[in-house]
Structure formats: C-alpha cells, structure tokens
Amino acid sequence: MGANYFSNDQVEELQTNPYVDHVSKKAITYSEEFKQHFIEEYQLGKLPTQIFTEAGFDSSTLGQARIDSFSKRIRKMNDRDEGFTDLRSVSSGRPRTKDRSSEEEIAYLRHQVALQKQQIEALKKTNSINRKAVKASHKKNSSSSKH
C-alpha cells in the first residue's frame, strides 16, 4: 500500500481549516480541540466520516484509510491516562527491559571500547590502503606522461 500524498492545492485547503495544526504533503496534525470534538461526537453515535465532513474536511481529500486510522488512534488515546498528549518526545525508543548492575555496566562499556578500537584499526588500514593506491596512481600517471 503506497502513501497517499496531498497535492499543493489540497495542502492549502487543509491549512484553512481551524481544526488543523499542521499539514504537509504526507501528513496532517489535528488540533487538540478537534480530537476532543471527534471523541464527543463519536460517543454520541456519529460515524468518523460524518464527523470529519461536519468539521469542514473533504473526506475524498483525506481518504477513508486516513480517517479510519485517525479514529482508531484517537479512541486509544482517549482511553489512556495522558489523554491526547503527544508522548513521542517523552518516551521515544525501545524501553529497557532491565537495569544493569555496576559490574554489568562496566563490562558493557569495556565491550564498547574494544569494539571502537577494532573499528579505528579497520579505518586506519583502509586509509593506509587508499593512500598507497593514490601514490601508485600518481607514480603511474607521472611515468606515463614522461613518454
């Protein structure tokens, strides 16, 4: 399934909607106000497409997949303690499954240092080989230009 990009005209149209915080060719960010409005209307029994249409969105511009995924995501957000707050800046990445003891941390860091030393040595060898190849190329070019 490919991405459904917005045209420049669609981006401009979406930017005029008061319920839109940001829109690009690839994505749209809805305001907190719209998220709350959506949940309230959904709980009253309205369908997601109907809510979007009544809020001034063209459902053909957004596409059914985008509307459905928004609906699913917002309903999940509504059930969590943080509500609609964006948590990506707070808890990004894979959570650790356990804390390391001091000894485990030292062993891990020693392993990282050893790995970096190996990488440095490999880079030195590559650099040396490249310098030799450049020197050989210069010798070859200078000897062929004399003839």
mmCIF file of C-alpha atoms in Angstrom:
data_model
loop_
_atom_site.group_PDB
_atom_site.id
_atom_site.type_symbol
_atom_site.label_atom_id
_atom_site.label_comp_id
_atom_site.label_asym_id
_atom_site.label_seq_id
_atom_site.Cartn_x
_atom_site.Cartn_y
_atom_site.Cartn_z
ATOM 1 C CA MET A 1 0.000 0.000 0.000
ATOM 2 C CA GLY A 2 1.547 3.296 -1.089
ATOM 3 C CA ALA A 3 1.443 6.656 0.590
ATOM 4 C CA ASN A 4 -1.450 8.978 -0.184
ATOM 5 C CA TYR A 5 0.215 12.361 -0.699
ATOM 6 C CA PHE A 6 -1.649 15.654 -0.699
ATOM 7 C CA SER A 7 -1.353 17.979 -3.695
ATOM 8 C CA ASN A 8 -0.287 21.601 -3.159
ATOM 9 C CA ASP A 9 -3.921 22.711 -3.573
ATOM 10 C CA GLN A 10 -5.088 20.143 -1.009
ATOM 11 C CA VAL A 11 -2.405 21.278 1.465
ATOM 12 C CA GLU A 12 -3.554 24.897 1.075
ATOM 13 C CA GLU A 13 -7.210 23.872 1.507
ATOM 14 C CA LEU A 14 -6.443 21.835 4.643
ATOM 15 C CA GLN A 15 -4.423 24.688 6.168
ATOM 16 C CA THR A 16 -7.513 26.899 6.152
ATOM 17 C CA ASN A 17 -9.409 24.500 8.424
ATOM 18 C CA PRO A 18 -9.330 25.726 12.044
ATOM 19 C CA TYR A 19 -9.027 22.137 13.283
ATOM 20 C CA VAL A 20 -5.639 21.670 11.560
ATOM 21 C CA ASP A 21 -2.432 22.494 13.441
ATOM 22 C CA HIS A 22 -0.042 21.481 10.655
ATOM 23 C CA VAL A 23 -0.227 19.850 7.248
ATOM 24 C CA SER A 24 2.439 18.664 4.806
ATOM 25 C CA LYS A 25 2.273 16.650 1.599
ATOM 26 C CA LYS A 26 2.462 13.449 3.661
ATOM 27 C CA ALA A 27 0.722 14.118 6.955
ATOM 28 C CA ILE A 28 -1.806 16.198 8.811
ATOM 29 C CA THR A 29 -1.767 17.157 12.504
ATOM 30 C CA TYR A 30 -5.144 17.892 14.018
ATOM 31 C CA SER A 31 -5.704 20.340 16.889
ATOM 32 C CA GLU A 32 -6.400 19.166 20.427
ATOM 33 C CA GLU A 33 -9.790 20.837 20.056
ATOM 34 C CA PHE A 34 -10.651 18.628 17.067
ATOM 35 C CA LYS A 35 -9.512 15.493 18.853
ATOM 36 C CA GLN A 36 -11.822 16.304 21.765
ATOM 37 C CA HIS A 37 -14.640 17.243 19.387
ATOM 38 C CA PHE A 38 -14.174 13.980 17.484
ATOM 39 C CA ILE A 39 -14.433 11.862 20.642
ATOM 40 C CA GLU A 40 -17.524 13.714 21.852
ATOM 41 C CA GLU A 41 -19.289 13.315 18.516
ATOM 42 C CA TYR A 42 -18.184 9.685 18.186
ATOM 43 C CA GLN A 43 -19.597 8.891 21.621
ATOM 44 C CA LEU A 44 -22.897 10.419 20.504
ATOM 45 C CA GLY A 45 -23.007 7.776 17.768
ATOM 46 C CA LYS A 46 -21.760 9.664 14.737
ATOM 47 C CA LEU A 47 -19.553 7.895 12.193
ATOM 48 C CA PRO A 48 -15.952 9.086 11.700
ATOM 49 C CA THR A 49 -16.532 10.235 8.104
ATOM 50 C CA GLN A 50 -19.620 12.201 9.181
ATOM 51 C CA ILE A 51 -17.634 13.913 11.966
ATOM 52 C CA PHE A 52 -14.866 14.916 9.542
ATOM 53 C CA THR A 53 -17.359 16.204 6.959
ATOM 54 C CA GLU A 54 -19.251 18.276 9.545
ATOM 55 C CA ALA A 55 -15.904 19.702 10.749
ATOM 56 C CA GLY A 56 -15.249 21.062 7.247
ATOM 57 C CA PHE A 57 -12.982 18.334 5.876
ATOM 58 C CA ASP A 58 -13.392 16.832 2.423
ATOM 59 C CA SER A 59 -13.406 13.077 3.054
ATOM 60 C CA SER A 60 -12.238 12.373 -0.501
ATOM 61 C CA THR A 61 -9.159 14.550 0.099
ATOM 62 C CA LEU A 62 -8.288 12.770 3.337
ATOM 63 C CA GLY A 63 -9.206 9.300 2.167
ATOM 64 C CA GLN A 64 -11.016 6.613 4.113
ATOM 65 C CA ALA A 65 -7.809 4.932 5.358
ATOM 66 C CA ARG A 66 -6.568 8.178 6.938
ATOM 67 C CA ILE A 67 -9.946 8.798 8.588
ATOM 68 C CA ASP A 68 -10.134 5.229 9.902
ATOM 69 C CA SER A 69 -6.595 5.256 11.300
ATOM 70 C CA PHE A 70 -7.216 8.634 12.975
ATOM 71 C CA SER A 71 -10.404 7.292 14.531
ATOM 72 C CA LYS A 72 -8.656 4.205 15.873
ATOM 73 C CA ARG A 73 -5.678 6.209 17.206
ATOM 74 C CA ILE A 74 -7.855 8.854 18.904
ATOM 75 C CA ARG A 75 -10.059 6.268 20.581
ATOM 76 C CA LYS A 76 -6.913 4.613 22.005
ATOM 77 C CA MET A 77 -5.593 7.991 23.176
ATOM 78 C CA ASN A 78 -8.895 8.756 24.854
ATOM 79 C CA ASP A 79 -8.595 5.581 26.955
ATOM 80 C CA ARG A 80 -5.142 6.334 28.350
ATOM 81 C CA ASP A 81 -4.385 8.476 31.398
ATOM 82 C CA GLU A 82 -2.381 11.061 29.418
ATOM 83 C CA GLY A 83 -5.293 11.668 27.047
ATOM 84 C CA PHE A 84 -4.397 13.299 23.737
ATOM 85 C CA THR A 85 -0.957 14.468 24.880
ATOM 86 C CA ASP A 86 1.775 13.605 22.390
ATOM 87 C CA LEU A 87 4.190 11.290 24.221
ATOM 88 C CA ARG A 88 6.767 10.880 21.443
ATOM 89 C CA SER A 89 9.143 13.461 22.912
ATOM 90 C CA VAL A 90 8.910 11.886 26.380
ATOM 91 C CA SER A 91 9.166 8.189 25.687
ATOM 92 C CA SER A 92 10.729 7.522 22.330
ATOM 93 C CA GLY A 93 12.675 4.401 21.575
ATOM 94 C CA ARG A 94 12.578 0.922 22.926
ATOM 95 C CA PRO A 95 12.274 0.726 26.700
ATOM 96 C CA ARG A 96 14.954 -1.129 28.645
ATOM 97 C CA THR A 97 13.850 -4.478 29.935
ATOM 98 C CA LYS A 98 16.154 -4.393 32.964
ATOM 99 C CA ASP A 99 18.653 -2.152 34.713
ATOM 100 C CA ARG A 100 22.323 -3.130 34.664
ATOM 101 C CA SER A 101 24.356 -3.594 37.797
ATOM 102 C CA SER A 102 27.611 -1.646 38.090
ATOM 103 C CA GLU A 103 29.602 -4.706 37.033
ATOM 104 C CA GLU A 104 27.354 -5.290 34.018
ATOM 105 C CA GLU A 105 27.637 -1.627 33.025
ATOM 106 C CA ILE A 106 31.443 -1.754 33.248
ATOM 107 C CA ALA A 107 31.529 -4.945 31.158
ATOM 108 C CA TYR A 108 29.225 -3.356 28.578
ATOM 109 C CA LEU A 109 31.342 -0.198 28.366
ATOM 110 C CA ARG A 110 34.557 -2.249 28.062
ATOM 111 C CA HIS A 111 32.973 -4.160 25.210
ATOM 112 C CA GLN A 112 32.020 -0.876 23.510
ATOM 113 C CA VAL A 113 35.581 0.450 23.860
ATOM 114 C CA ALA A 114 37.022 -2.773 22.412
ATOM 115 C CA LEU A 115 34.588 -2.598 19.516
ATOM 116 C CA GLN A 116 35.507 1.022 18.814
ATOM 117 C CA LYS A 117 39.227 0.160 18.903
ATOM 118 C CA GLN A 118 38.600 -2.530 16.273
ATOM 119 C CA GLN A 119 36.691 -0.042 14.142
ATOM 120 C CA ILE A 120 39.524 2.512 14.429
ATOM 121 C CA GLU A 121 42.103 -0.086 13.383
ATOM 122 C CA ALA A 122 39.991 -1.083 10.396
ATOM 123 C CA LEU A 123 39.677 2.566 9.370
ATOM 124 C CA LYS A 124 43.445 3.066 9.714
ATOM 125 C CA LYS A 125 44.093 0.062 7.453
ATOM 126 C CA THR A 126 41.581 1.299 4.899
ATOM 127 C CA ASN A 127 43.138 4.756 4.979
ATOM 128 C CA SER A 128 46.613 3.278 4.512
ATOM 129 C CA ILE A 129 45.486 1.157 1.572
ATOM 130 C CA ASN A 130 43.829 4.182 -0.023
ATOM 131 C CA ARG A 131 46.967 6.315 0.391
ATOM 132 C CA LYS A 132 49.105 3.580 -1.200
ATOM 133 C CA ALA A 133 46.661 3.333 -4.106
ATOM 134 C CA VAL A 134 46.786 7.107 -4.640
ATOM 135 C CA LYS A 135 50.603 7.104 -4.552
ATOM 136 C CA ALA A 136 50.717 4.230 -7.038
ATOM 137 C CA SER A 137 48.280 6.057 -9.292
ATOM 138 C CA HIS A 138 50.387 9.235 -9.167
ATOM 139 C CA LYS A 139 53.561 7.258 -9.985
ATOM 140 C CA LYS A 140 51.863 5.568 -12.893
ATOM 141 C CA ASN A 141 50.485 8.870 -14.246
ATOM 142 C CA SER A 142 53.798 10.698 -13.877
ATOM 143 C CA SER A 143 55.782 7.902 -15.578
ATOM 144 C CA SER A 144 53.290 7.648 -18.479
ATOM 145 C CA SER A 145 53.311 11.427 -19.007
ATOM 146 C CA LYS A 146 57.120 11.408 -19.459
ATOM 147 C CA HIS A 147 56.874 9.128 -22.517
#
